[in-house]
Amino acid sequence: MSQSLEAKIPSESSLVNEELKKNLKMIFERLVRPVCLKAVLDPEQPASVEMGSFLKAVAQLSPWIELQLLERGEDSEADGALDTEHLPSTGLFGENGYLGAAFLGVPGGKEINSFVAAILNAAGPEKELDQKLLKKIAKLKKKNVIRVFVSLSCHHCQSVVTAGQTLALLSPNVECTMVDARLYPDLVEKYKLSRVPAILIGEAMYMGEKSLEELLALLR
């Protein structure tokens, strides 16, 4: 973490009040392994500063959560795994590298739930999932890159993000990134987005809420 970047990022966040801190501490007591949050930020960009302070506030709540605040070009692993053309860009990393779950933007509003779920799924106790489902996930042979475009007030977006990132955490052939559409007008224009959730898998676009099973059926 560069000292200049560290100095520009407040340690407290308006997104994490005392009640939320208390709730998150209780949730994070279930963590059993380390997870590293690598965030590539632009210290001159308000959204990056907001994300940095949010991550600082969250990382303080558990010894299992490591935080690295980075600038573009500072960490080859983060630069290689994440979309650093669009900042802030944050990914979850484990002992063996990138875990496949990432966030473009600030996961505030409804999306804080998907952010917490990603940490819990990455570093918490393993879930017991249906064996048929696990067999289908194991059959994925091609790289599947999912982007879920959201708004922070969307009621249906968080479940899609969590479904995609759960698949990413279970398969090395899946990556899933939440994208806060309002921050990236170039992506909105490129993909002609008019509503959310919008799910981009490769170059194919799907609209509306999807369950984990429905998402899995779209993967190869």
Coordinates of C-alpha atoms in Angstrom, one line a residue:
M1 CA 0.0 0.0 0.0
S2 CA 1.6 3.3 -1.1
Q3 CA 2.0 5.8 1.6
S4 CA 0.7 8.6 -0.6
L5 CA -2.5 6.7 -1.3
E6 CA -2.9 5.6 2.3
A7 CA -2.7 9.2 3.4
K8 CA -5.5 10.3 1.0
I9 CA -8.0 7.6 2.1
P10 CA -10.0 8.3 5.3
S11 CA -10.2 5.4 7.8
E12 CA -13.9 6.0 8.5
S13 CA -16.8 5.6 5.9
S14 CA -20.2 7.1 5.9
L15 CA -21.4 3.8 4.4
V16 CA -20.4 1.9 7.6
N17 CA -22.2 3.3 10.7
E18 CA -21.9 1.9 14.2
E19 CA -24.9 -0.4 13.8
L20 CA -23.5 -1.9 10.6
K21 CA -20.1 -2.4 12.2
K22 CA -21.7 -4.3 15.0
N23 CA -23.6 -6.5 12.5
L24 CA -20.6 -7.1 10.3
K25 CA -18.4 -8.1 13.3
M26 CA -21.0 -10.8 14.2
I27 CA -21.1 -12.0 10.6
F28 CA -17.3 -12.0 10.3
E29 CA -16.9 -14.1 13.4
R30 CA -17.8 -17.0 11.1
L31 CA -14.7 -16.5 8.9
V32 CA -12.2 -19.4 9.1
R33 CA -9.5 -18.5 6.5
P34 CA -7.8 -15.4 5.3
V35 CA -9.1 -13.3 2.3
C36 CA -7.3 -10.4 0.8
L37 CA -9.1 -7.5 -0.7
K38 CA -7.0 -5.8 -3.4
A39 CA -8.4 -2.5 -4.5
V40 CA -7.0 -0.5 -7.5
L41 CA -7.8 3.1 -6.9
D42 CA -7.3 6.6 -8.3
P43 CA -6.7 8.9 -5.3
E44 CA -8.0 11.9 -7.3
Q45 CA -11.4 10.2 -8.1
P46 CA -14.2 10.6 -5.5
A47 CA -15.6 7.1 -6.1
S48 CA -12.1 5.6 -5.4
V49 CA -11.7 7.5 -2.2
E50 CA -15.2 6.4 -1.1
M51 CA -14.4 2.8 -1.9
G52 CA -11.0 3.0 -0.1
S53 CA -12.6 4.4 3.0
F54 CA -15.4 1.8 2.9
L55 CA -12.8 -1.0 2.6
K56 CA -10.7 0.4 5.4
A57 CA -13.8 0.4 7.7
V58 CA -14.7 -3.1 6.8
A59 CA -11.2 -4.6 7.0
Q60 CA -10.9 -3.3 10.6
L61 CA -13.7 -5.6 11.6
S62 CA -11.9 -9.0 11.2
P63 CA -8.3 -10.2 11.5
W64 CA -9.1 -12.6 8.6
I65 CA -9.5 -9.7 6.2
E66 CA -6.4 -8.2 4.7
L67 CA -6.6 -5.0 2.7
Q68 CA -4.3 -3.7 0.0
L69 CA -5.0 -0.3 -1.5
L70 CA -3.2 0.1 -4.8
E71 CA -2.7 2.4 -7.7
R72 CA -2.7 1.2 -11.2
G73 CA 0.6 -0.5 -12.1
E74 CA 1.6 -1.1 -8.5
D75 CA 0.6 -4.8 -8.2
S76 CA 0.9 -7.1 -11.2
E77 CA -1.4 -9.7 -9.7
A78 CA -4.2 -7.2 -9.3
D79 CA -3.5 -5.5 -12.6
G80 CA -3.7 -8.9 -14.4
A81 CA -6.8 -10.1 -12.7
L82 CA -9.0 -7.0 -12.5
D83 CA -10.4 -4.5 -14.9
T84 CA -8.1 -1.5 -14.1
E85 CA -9.4 0.6 -17.0
H86 CA -12.4 1.3 -14.8
L87 CA -11.8 2.3 -11.3
P88 CA -12.3 1.7 -8.4
S89 CA -11.8 -2.0 -9.1
T90 CA -11.7 -4.4 -6.2
G91 CA -11.1 -8.2 -6.2
L92 CA -11.0 -11.0 -3.7
F93 CA -7.7 -13.0 -3.5
G94 CA -6.8 -16.1 -1.6
E95 CA -3.5 -18.0 -0.9
N96 CA -3.5 -19.2 -4.5
G97 CA -4.4 -15.9 -6.2
Y98 CA -7.5 -14.3 -7.6
L99 CA -10.7 -16.0 -6.5
G100 CA -12.9 -14.7 -9.4
A101 CA -15.1 -12.3 -7.5
A102 CA -14.7 -8.5 -8.1
F103 CA -16.5 -5.2 -7.8
L104 CA -16.3 -2.2 -10.1
G105 CA -17.6 0.7 -8.1
V106 CA -18.7 1.0 -4.5
P107 CA -20.9 -1.7 -3.2
G108 CA -23.1 0.5 -1.1
G109 CA -26.9 0.5 -0.8
K110 CA -28.4 -3.0 -1.6
E111 CA -25.0 -4.2 -2.9
I112 CA -23.4 -4.2 0.5
N113 CA -25.2 -7.5 0.9
S114 CA -23.5 -9.1 -2.1
F115 CA -20.1 -7.7 -0.9
V116 CA -20.5 -9.3 2.5
A117 CA -21.7 -12.5 1.0
A118 CA -18.6 -12.7 -1.3
I119 CA -16.3 -12.3 1.8
L120 CA -18.3 -14.9 3.7
N121 CA -18.3 -17.4 0.8
A122 CA -14.6 -16.9 0.2
A123 CA -13.4 -17.0 3.8
G124 CA -16.2 -18.6 5.8
P125 CA -17.1 -22.3 6.4
E126 CA -17.8 -24.3 3.3
K127 CA -21.4 -24.6 2.3
E128 CA -23.1 -27.9 1.7
L129 CA -24.4 -27.7 -1.8
D130 CA -26.4 -30.1 -3.9
Q131 CA -24.1 -32.7 -5.4
K132 CA -25.8 -32.6 -8.8
L133 CA -25.2 -28.8 -8.8
L134 CA -21.5 -29.3 -7.9
K135 CA -21.1 -31.9 -10.7
K136 CA -22.6 -29.4 -13.2
I137 CA -20.2 -26.7 -12.0
A138 CA -17.2 -29.1 -12.3
K139 CA -18.1 -29.8 -16.0
L140 CA -17.5 -26.1 -16.9
K141 CA -14.5 -26.3 -19.2
K142 CA -14.4 -22.9 -20.9
K143 CA -13.6 -19.5 -19.3
N144 CA -16.9 -17.8 -18.4
V145 CA -16.6 -14.0 -17.6
I146 CA -19.7 -12.6 -16.1
R147 CA -20.4 -8.9 -15.5
V148 CA -23.6 -8.0 -13.6
F149 CA -24.6 -4.4 -14.1
V150 CA -26.5 -3.0 -11.1
S151 CA -27.8 0.1 -9.5
L152 CA -27.4 0.5 -5.8
S153 CA -31.1 0.8 -5.2
C154 CA -32.0 -2.3 -7.3
H155 CA -33.9 -4.9 -5.2
H156 CA -33.1 -7.8 -7.5
C157 CA -29.5 -7.1 -8.4
Q158 CA -27.7 -8.3 -5.3
S159 CA -29.0 -11.9 -5.6
V160 CA -27.7 -12.1 -9.2
V161 CA -24.3 -10.8 -8.1
T162 CA -24.1 -13.3 -5.3
A163 CA -25.2 -16.2 -7.5
G164 CA -22.5 -15.3 -10.1
Q165 CA -19.8 -14.8 -7.5
T166 CA -20.8 -18.1 -5.8
L167 CA -20.2 -19.9 -9.1
A168 CA -16.9 -18.0 -9.5
L169 CA -15.7 -19.1 -6.0
L170 CA -16.6 -22.7 -6.8
S171 CA -15.0 -22.9 -10.3
P172 CA -11.7 -21.7 -11.7
N173 CA -13.5 -21.3 -15.0
V174 CA -15.9 -18.6 -13.8
E175 CA -15.3 -14.9 -13.0
C176 CA -18.0 -12.6 -11.9
T177 CA -17.8 -8.8 -11.4
M178 CA -20.4 -6.4 -10.1
V179 CA -20.5 -3.2 -12.1
D180 CA -22.2 -0.1 -10.7
A181 CA -23.6 1.1 -14.0
R182 CA -23.9 4.8 -13.0
L183 CA -20.1 5.2 -12.7
Y184 CA -19.2 3.9 -16.1
P185 CA -21.2 5.6 -18.9
D186 CA -18.8 4.2 -21.5
L187 CA -20.0 0.7 -20.6
V188 CA -23.6 1.7 -20.5
E189 CA -23.3 3.2 -24.0
K190 CA -21.2 0.3 -25.3
Y191 CA -23.8 -2.3 -24.2
K192 CA -26.9 -0.1 -24.7
L193 CA -28.0 -0.7 -21.1
S194 CA -31.5 0.6 -20.2
R195 CA -32.3 -1.3 -17.1
V196 CA -30.8 -3.5 -14.4
P197 CA -29.9 -6.2 -13.6
A198 CA -28.2 -6.7 -16.9
I199 CA -25.9 -9.8 -17.1
L200 CA -23.1 -9.9 -19.6
I201 CA -21.6 -13.3 -20.2
G202 CA -18.8 -13.0 -22.7
E203 CA -20.5 -10.8 -25.3
A204 CA -24.0 -12.1 -24.7
M205 CA -26.5 -10.0 -22.7
Y206 CA -29.3 -11.3 -20.5
M207 CA -31.8 -9.1 -18.7
G208 CA -33.5 -9.6 -15.3
E209 CA -33.1 -11.6 -12.2
K210 CA -31.5 -15.1 -12.5
S211 CA -30.9 -17.7 -9.8
L212 CA -27.7 -19.6 -9.4
E213 CA -29.1 -22.5 -11.3
E214 CA -30.4 -20.3 -14.1
L215 CA -27.0 -18.6 -14.4
L216 CA -25.2 -21.9 -14.5
A217 CA -27.4 -23.0 -17.4
L218 CA -26.0 -20.1 -19.4
L219 CA -22.4 -21.1 -18.9
R220 CA -20.2 -23.5 -20.9

